[in-house]
Amino acid sequence: MQRYFASVIGNNVLLSEEDAFHLTKVMRARKGEEIEVVNEDIPYLCKITELKPLTIKVVEKIKEKRELPNDVTLICALIKGDKLDFVLQKATEIGVKEIVLITTDRTVVKPNSFNTSKKLERYHKILREASMQSHRNKIPELYRLIDMSKLSTVRADRKIIAYEGEAGNTKSFWDALKGIQPKEKIAILVGPEGGFSPIEVKKAQASGYVPVSLGNRILRAETASIYALSVLSCYLERK
Ligand code: SAH
């Protein structure tokens, strides 16, 4: 069933122009068809009662648990081209709550090429569409770009830096996850194509980040984010 993020006023659903077009013209929805709508993190089962004008009514609230039990922040170094699009989409599907983009000693993408409103708009569209597709109740927040000196501004109770220099010491990741308490906020920091400089790892450690291994192999930056978030979400949702 299709899911949209929209406004709900009383028992009326107000879709954005774009979503209304998608529902009626692309998906060719029919009168009487049901869709899911999320408003302020609450999912509703809704029904299309009229197509012209498009009228959608709330049927009932949906009981579901889609979000991870803990808030997870991915701090991801700027990486080239559509690899970052890929990370934003996959991190959303896996359940991340916040994404902070960061420049490091070895990021090759120039920060000013990131901050354009066109690019930010595209990133927000990726996050929104991935949240709809994965039937989430939230769209991840994308925060403004920071550099490593601002790392301490990211609030988290448990801080992990995926450091390729730890490769092979996989016990470290599990140890870093062990004993996570409910409500603990977790931040995972992943480096760029060129990796982290040793001095950066030291600075991250000084801010409370624990260096961990993501296995015996050296993963691409985009793979590392997905791997780390997958292991973390599996750990958090284990029964
Ligand atoms: N170019 C570097 C690797 C960079 S990989 C080299 O060849 O050594 C990009 C990022 O992915 C790293 O900064 C790190 O955050 C993460 N990463 C990749 N493989 C990892 C591993 N085995 N353990 C921990 N982190 C890893």
mmCIF file of C-alpha atoms and ligand atoms in Angstrom:
data_model
loop_
_atom_site.group_PDB
_atom_site.id
_atom_site.type_symbol
_atom_site.label_atom_id
_atom_site.label_comp_id
_atom_site.label_asym_id
_atom_site.label_seq_id
_atom_site.Cartn_x
_atom_site.Cartn_y
_atom_site.Cartn_z
ATOM 1 C CA MET A 1 0.000 0.000 0.000
ATOM 2 C CA GLN A 2 1.301 3.492 -0.877
ATOM 3 C CA ARG A 3 2.432 5.760 1.930
ATOM 4 C CA TYR A 4 2.589 9.568 1.892
ATOM 5 C CA PHE A 5 3.698 12.236 4.364
ATOM 6 C CA ALA A 6 0.898 14.792 4.442
ATOM 7 C CA SER A 7 -1.222 17.091 6.600
ATOM 8 C CA VAL A 8 -4.249 15.713 8.403
ATOM 9 C CA ILE A 9 -6.826 18.306 9.485
ATOM 10 C CA GLY A 10 -9.754 16.747 11.307
ATOM 11 C CA ASN A 11 -10.326 13.629 9.246
ATOM 12 C CA ASN A 12 -9.258 15.279 5.968
ATOM 13 C CA VAL A 13 -5.947 14.531 4.327
ATOM 14 C CA LEU A 14 -4.141 17.264 2.384
ATOM 15 C CA LEU A 15 -1.491 15.908 0.039
ATOM 16 C CA SER A 16 1.159 18.125 -1.535
ATOM 17 C CA GLU A 17 0.609 19.014 -5.205
ATOM 18 C CA GLU A 18 3.431 16.661 -6.145
ATOM 19 C CA ASP A 19 2.043 13.753 -4.133
ATOM 20 C CA ALA A 20 -1.500 14.344 -5.387
ATOM 21 C CA PHE A 21 -0.181 14.221 -8.956
ATOM 22 C CA HIS A 22 1.789 11.036 -8.178
ATOM 23 C CA LEU A 23 -1.254 9.366 -6.589
ATOM 24 C CA THR A 24 -3.770 10.239 -9.292
ATOM 25 C CA LYS A 25 -1.732 10.444 -12.509
ATOM 26 C CA VAL A 26 1.238 8.144 -11.935
ATOM 27 C CA MET A 27 -0.327 5.530 -9.679
ATOM 28 C CA ARG A 28 -3.793 6.065 -11.257
ATOM 29 C CA ALA A 29 -5.498 5.593 -7.881
ATOM 30 C CA ARG A 30 -9.201 4.794 -7.943
ATOM 31 C CA LYS A 31 -12.079 6.139 -5.851
ATOM 32 C CA GLY A 32 -12.409 3.886 -2.802
ATOM 33 C CA GLU A 33 -8.721 2.916 -2.814
ATOM 34 C CA GLU A 34 -6.892 3.007 0.521
ATOM 35 C CA ILE A 35 -3.515 4.648 1.167
ATOM 36 C CA GLU A 36 -1.398 5.227 4.255
ATOM 37 C CA VAL A 37 -0.657 8.772 5.380
ATOM 38 C CA VAL A 38 1.838 9.853 8.058
ATOM 39 C CA ASN A 39 1.242 13.137 9.845
ATOM 40 C CA GLU A 40 3.532 14.257 12.711
ATOM 41 C CA ASP A 41 5.000 10.746 13.002
ATOM 42 C CA ILE A 42 1.539 9.113 13.300
ATOM 43 C CA PRO A 43 0.451 6.720 10.498
ATOM 44 C CA TYR A 44 -3.200 6.651 9.359
ATOM 45 C CA LEU A 45 -5.152 4.339 7.084
ATOM 46 C CA CYS A 46 -7.031 6.608 4.665
ATOM 47 C CA LYS A 47 -9.496 6.216 1.821
ATOM 48 C CA ILE A 48 -9.915 8.147 -1.434
ATOM 49 C CA THR A 49 -13.590 9.200 -1.331
ATOM 50 C CA GLU A 50 -13.499 11.467 -4.432
ATOM 51 C CA LEU A 51 -11.082 11.929 -7.291
ATOM 52 C CA LYS A 52 -12.360 15.291 -8.610
ATOM 53 C CA PRO A 53 -11.670 17.174 -6.494
ATOM 54 C CA LEU A 54 -9.265 14.730 -4.793
ATOM 55 C CA THR A 55 -10.772 13.980 -1.384
ATOM 56 C CA ILE A 56 -9.077 11.652 1.071
ATOM 57 C CA LYS A 57 -10.535 10.788 4.470
ATOM 58 C CA VAL A 58 -8.912 9.234 7.533
ATOM 59 C CA VAL A 59 -10.285 5.774 8.334
ATOM 60 C CA GLU A 60 -8.224 4.942 11.426
ATOM 61 C CA LYS A 61 -4.827 5.238 13.090
ATOM 62 C CA ILE A 62 -2.396 2.456 12.212
ATOM 63 C CA LYS A 63 -0.704 0.597 15.047
ATOM 64 C CA GLU A 64 2.840 -0.194 13.911
ATOM 65 C CA LYS A 65 6.429 0.008 15.066
ATOM 66 C CA ARG A 66 8.626 1.122 12.200
ATOM 67 C CA GLU A 67 11.264 3.234 13.904
ATOM 68 C CA LEU A 68 14.423 1.882 15.562
ATOM 69 C CA PRO A 69 14.176 1.621 19.362
ATOM 70 C CA ASN A 70 17.103 4.071 19.754
ATOM 71 C CA ASP A 71 17.821 7.322 17.935
ATOM 72 C CA VAL A 72 20.714 6.747 15.522
ATOM 73 C CA THR A 73 22.764 9.523 13.929
ATOM 74 C CA LEU A 74 24.994 8.827 10.939
ATOM 75 C CA ILE A 75 27.871 11.302 10.657
ATOM 76 C CA CYS A 76 29.019 10.737 7.118
ATOM 77 C CA ALA A 77 32.027 12.313 5.401
ATOM 78 C CA LEU A 78 31.198 14.021 2.099
ATOM 79 C CA ILE A 79 31.787 11.468 -0.669
ATOM 80 C CA LYS A 80 31.695 11.877 -4.402
ATOM 81 C CA GLY A 81 28.696 12.095 -6.713
ATOM 82 C CA ASP A 82 25.742 9.786 -6.466
ATOM 83 C CA LYS A 83 27.417 7.653 -3.779
ATOM 84 C CA LEU A 84 26.131 10.141 -1.219
ATOM 85 C CA ASP A 85 22.617 9.883 -2.710
ATOM 86 C CA PHE A 86 22.925 6.117 -2.247
ATOM 87 C CA VAL A 87 23.998 6.471 1.410
ATOM 88 C CA LEU A 88 21.134 8.896 2.179
ATOM 89 C CA GLN A 89 18.596 6.516 0.653
ATOM 90 C CA LYS A 90 19.914 3.335 2.304
ATOM 91 C CA ALA A 91 20.484 4.970 5.712
ATOM 92 C CA THR A 92 16.822 6.082 5.609
ATOM 93 C CA GLU A 93 15.583 2.599 4.758
ATOM 94 C CA ILE A 94 17.652 1.135 7.619
ATOM 95 C CA GLY A 95 16.092 3.584 10.080
ATOM 96 C CA VAL A 96 18.554 6.405 10.791
ATOM 97 C CA LYS A 97 17.005 9.413 12.547
ATOM 98 C CA GLU A 98 19.570 12.076 11.702
ATOM 99 C CA ILE A 99 22.291 12.470 9.122
ATOM 100 C CA VAL A 100 25.148 14.935 9.652
ATOM 101 C CA LEU A 101 27.513 15.516 6.732
ATOM 102 C CA ILE A 102 31.102 16.296 7.617
ATOM 103 C CA THR A 103 34.296 17.399 5.881
ATOM 104 C CA THR A 104 37.531 15.746 7.015
ATOM 105 C CA ASP A 105 41.239 16.085 6.145
ATOM 106 C CA ARG A 106 40.774 13.791 3.145
ATOM 107 C CA THR A 107 37.308 14.644 1.785
ATOM 108 C CA VAL A 108 37.724 15.443 -1.919
ATOM 109 C CA VAL A 109 34.261 16.983 -2.386
ATOM 110 C CA LYS A 110 34.494 20.764 -1.913
ATOM 111 C CA PRO A 111 32.071 21.911 0.841
ATOM 112 C CA ASN A 112 30.711 24.872 -1.118
ATOM 113 C CA SER A 113 29.554 22.492 -3.852
ATOM 114 C CA PHE A 114 27.445 20.806 -1.164
ATOM 115 C CA ASN A 115 25.678 23.762 0.361
ATOM 116 C CA THR A 116 23.694 24.784 -2.707
ATOM 117 C CA SER A 117 19.940 24.925 -2.064
ATOM 118 C CA LYS A 118 19.375 22.825 -5.214
ATOM 119 C CA LYS A 119 21.516 20.041 -3.807
ATOM 120 C CA LEU A 120 19.906 20.263 -0.346
ATOM 121 C CA GLU A 121 16.465 20.132 -1.995
ATOM 122 C CA ARG A 122 17.510 16.987 -3.854
ATOM 123 C CA TYR A 123 18.807 15.368 -0.691
ATOM 124 C CA HIS A 124 15.563 16.129 1.175
ATOM 125 C CA LYS A 125 13.605 14.597 -1.732
ATOM 126 C CA ILE A 126 15.725 11.418 -1.481
ATOM 127 C CA LEU A 127 15.110 11.207 2.290
ATOM 128 C CA ARG A 128 11.370 11.809 1.910
ATOM 129 C CA GLU A 129 10.898 9.281 -0.899
ATOM 130 C CA ALA A 130 12.974 6.632 0.897
ATOM 131 C CA SER A 131 10.889 7.170 4.074
ATOM 132 C CA MET A 132 7.673 6.747 2.070
ATOM 133 C CA GLN A 133 8.994 3.641 0.290
ATOM 134 C CA SER A 134 10.210 2.007 3.540
ATOM 135 C CA HIS A 135 6.934 2.881 5.309
ATOM 136 C CA ARG A 136 8.643 4.826 8.041
ATOM 137 C CA ASN A 137 6.916 7.188 10.464
ATOM 138 C CA LYS A 138 9.685 9.784 10.261
ATOM 139 C CA ILE A 139 11.772 11.442 7.590
ATOM 140 C CA PRO A 140 15.428 11.629 8.751
ATOM 141 C CA GLU A 141 16.743 15.101 9.557
ATOM 142 C CA LEU A 142 19.679 16.220 7.421
ATOM 143 C CA TYR A 143 21.824 18.694 9.328
ATOM 144 C CA ARG A 144 24.094 21.386 7.989
ATOM 145 C CA LEU A 145 27.619 20.479 7.030
ATOM 146 C CA ILE A 146 30.205 20.546 9.814
ATOM 147 C CA ASP A 147 33.932 19.860 9.965
ATOM 148 C CA MET A 148 35.747 17.595 12.428
ATOM 149 C CA SER A 149 36.372 20.492 14.809
ATOM 150 C CA LYS A 150 32.591 20.722 15.369
ATOM 151 C CA LEU A 151 32.195 16.988 16.102
ATOM 152 C CA SER A 152 31.422 17.690 19.771
ATOM 153 C CA THR A 153 28.264 19.588 18.693
ATOM 154 C CA VAL A 154 26.672 16.245 17.720
ATOM 155 C CA ARG A 155 24.717 15.051 20.754
ATOM 156 C CA ALA A 156 24.960 11.282 21.441
ATOM 157 C CA ASP A 157 25.315 8.986 24.423
ATOM 158 C CA ARG A 158 27.292 6.313 22.570
ATOM 159 C CA LYS A 159 29.765 7.464 19.915
ATOM 160 C CA ILE A 160 31.458 5.174 17.420
ATOM 161 C CA ILE A 161 34.022 5.984 14.720
ATOM 162 C CA ALA A 162 34.412 3.339 12.033
ATOM 163 C CA TYR A 163 38.179 3.321 11.619
ATOM 164 C CA GLU A 164 39.781 1.248 8.897
ATOM 165 C CA GLY A 165 42.930 1.060 11.026
ATOM 166 C CA GLU A 166 40.922 -1.199 13.365
ATOM 167 C CA ALA A 167 40.024 -3.531 10.464
ATOM 168 C CA GLY A 168 39.930 -7.108 11.705
ATOM 169 C CA ASN A 169 39.341 -6.283 15.334
ATOM 170 C CA THR A 170 35.637 -6.978 14.854
ATOM 171 C CA LYS A 171 35.090 -7.693 18.535
ATOM 172 C CA SER A 172 35.408 -3.935 19.016
ATOM 173 C CA PHE A 173 32.129 -3.171 17.190
ATOM 174 C CA TRP A 174 30.113 -5.655 19.244
ATOM 175 C CA ASP A 175 31.805 -4.386 22.419
ATOM 176 C CA ALA A 176 30.882 -0.823 21.442
ATOM 177 C CA LEU A 177 27.240 -1.910 21.079
ATOM 178 C CA LYS A 178 26.987 -4.101 24.154
ATOM 179 C CA GLY A 179 24.739 -2.878 26.923
ATOM 180 C CA ILE A 180 23.041 -0.137 24.879
ATOM 181 C CA GLN A 181 20.242 1.177 27.092
ATOM 182 C CA PRO A 182 16.767 2.182 25.879
ATOM 183 C CA LYS A 183 16.712 5.881 24.932
ATOM 184 C CA GLU A 184 20.512 5.956 24.466
ATOM 185 C CA LYS A 185 21.316 8.033 21.383
ATOM 186 C CA ILE A 186 23.961 6.454 19.145
ATOM 187 C CA ALA A 187 26.222 8.251 16.642
ATOM 188 C CA ILE A 188 28.289 6.459 13.990
ATOM 189 C CA LEU A 189 31.047 8.384 12.184
ATOM 190 C CA VAL A 190 32.240 7.101 8.785
ATOM 191 C CA GLY A 191 35.130 8.540 6.794
ATOM 192 C CA PRO A 192 35.590 9.505 3.121
ATOM 193 C CA GLU A 193 37.160 7.574 0.239
ATOM 194 C CA GLY A 194 40.611 8.469 1.585
ATOM 195 C CA GLY A 195 39.868 7.295 5.108
ATOM 196 C CA PHE A 196 40.593 9.059 8.412
ATOM 197 C CA SER A 197 43.996 10.491 9.297
ATOM 198 C CA PRO A 198 45.410 9.090 12.580
ATOM 199 C CA ILE A 199 45.241 12.586 14.101
ATOM 200 C CA GLU A 200 41.528 12.771 13.260
ATOM 201 C CA VAL A 201 40.920 9.465 15.014
ATOM 202 C CA LYS A 202 42.723 10.804 18.083
ATOM 203 C CA LYS A 203 40.568 13.972 18.048
ATOM 204 C CA ALA A 204 37.417 11.865 17.663
ATOM 205 C CA GLN A 205 38.508 9.727 20.595
ATOM 206 C CA ALA A 206 39.022 12.891 22.636
ATOM 207 C CA SER A 207 35.347 13.687 21.878
ATOM 208 C CA GLY A 208 34.330 10.261 23.192
ATOM 209 C CA TYR A 209 34.255 8.318 19.895
ATOM 210 C CA VAL A 210 35.293 4.668 20.161
ATOM 211 C CA PRO A 211 37.211 3.388 17.076
ATOM 212 C CA VAL A 212 35.693 0.113 15.823
ATOM 213 C CA SER A 213 36.326 -2.364 13.035
ATOM 214 C CA LEU A 214 33.693 -3.130 10.394
ATOM 215 C CA GLY A 215 35.333 -6.468 9.596
ATOM 216 C CA ASN A 216 38.538 -7.826 8.108
ATOM 217 C CA ARG A 217 38.100 -6.096 4.745
ATOM 218 C CA ILE A 218 38.469 -2.429 3.761
ATOM 219 C CA LEU A 219 35.004 -1.295 2.687
ATOM 220 C CA ARG A 220 34.195 1.608 0.370
ATOM 221 C CA ALA A 221 32.899 4.602 2.305
ATOM 222 C CA GLU A 222 29.344 4.068 1.051
ATOM 223 C CA THR A 223 29.478 0.362 1.961
ATOM 224 C CA ALA A 224 30.860 1.164 5.421
ATOM 225 C CA SER A 225 27.889 3.409 6.314
ATOM 226 C CA ILE A 226 25.393 0.779 5.164
ATOM 227 C CA TYR A 227 27.264 -2.054 6.905
ATOM 228 C CA ALA A 228 27.586 -0.179 10.216
ATOM 229 C CA LEU A 229 23.925 0.891 10.241
ATOM 230 C CA SER A 230 22.788 -2.623 9.266
ATOM 231 C CA VAL A 231 24.708 -4.265 12.107
ATOM 232 C CA LEU A 232 23.462 -1.612 14.555
ATOM 233 C CA SER A 233 19.797 -1.886 13.494
ATOM 234 C CA CYS A 234 19.982 -5.694 13.627
ATOM 235 C CA TYR A 235 21.445 -5.464 17.133
ATOM 236 C CA LEU A 236 18.832 -2.926 18.300
ATOM 237 C CA GLU A 237 15.877 -4.898 16.867
ATOM 238 C CA ARG A 238 17.043 -8.324 18.016
ATOM 239 C CA LYS A 239 14.374 -10.117 20.018
HETATM 240 N N1 SAH B 1 41.079 4.487 1.466
HETATM 241 C C1 SAH B 1 41.231 3.860 2.787
HETATM 242 C C2 SAH B 1 39.914 3.297 3.260
HETATM 243 C C3 SAH B 1 38.822 4.291 3.412
HETATM 244 S S1 SAH B 1 37.285 3.489 3.490
HETATM 245 C C4 SAH B 1 42.171 2.669 2.681
HETATM 246 O O1 SAH B 1 42.239 2.118 1.566
HETATM 247 O O2 SAH B 1 42.692 2.297 3.717
HETATM 248 C C5 SAH B 1 36.239 4.768 3.931
HETATM 249 C C6 SAH B 1 35.740 4.701 5.375
HETATM 250 O O3 SAH B 1 34.993 3.511 5.563
HETATM 251 C C7 SAH B 1 36.812 4.668 6.431
HETATM 252 O O4 SAH B 1 37.257 5.974 6.772
HETATM 253 C C8 SAH B 1 36.082 4.027 7.583
HETATM 254 O O5 SAH B 1 35.249 4.992 8.222
HETATM 255 C C9 SAH B 1 35.203 3.017 6.893
HETATM 256 N N2 SAH B 1 35.767 1.677 6.828
HETATM 257 C C10 SAH B 1 36.019 0.965 5.708
HETATM 258 N N3 SAH B 1 36.454 -0.275 6.013
HETATM 259 C C11 SAH B 1 36.486 -0.354 7.376
HETATM 260 C C12 SAH B 1 36.827 -1.378 8.307
HETATM 261 N N4 SAH B 1 37.223 -2.589 7.926
HETATM 262 N N5 SAH B 1 36.753 -1.104 9.640
HETATM 263 C C13 SAH B 1 36.330 0.135 10.060
HETATM 264 N N6 SAH B 1 35.989 1.143 9.234
HETATM 265 C C14 SAH B 1 36.053 0.899 7.894
#
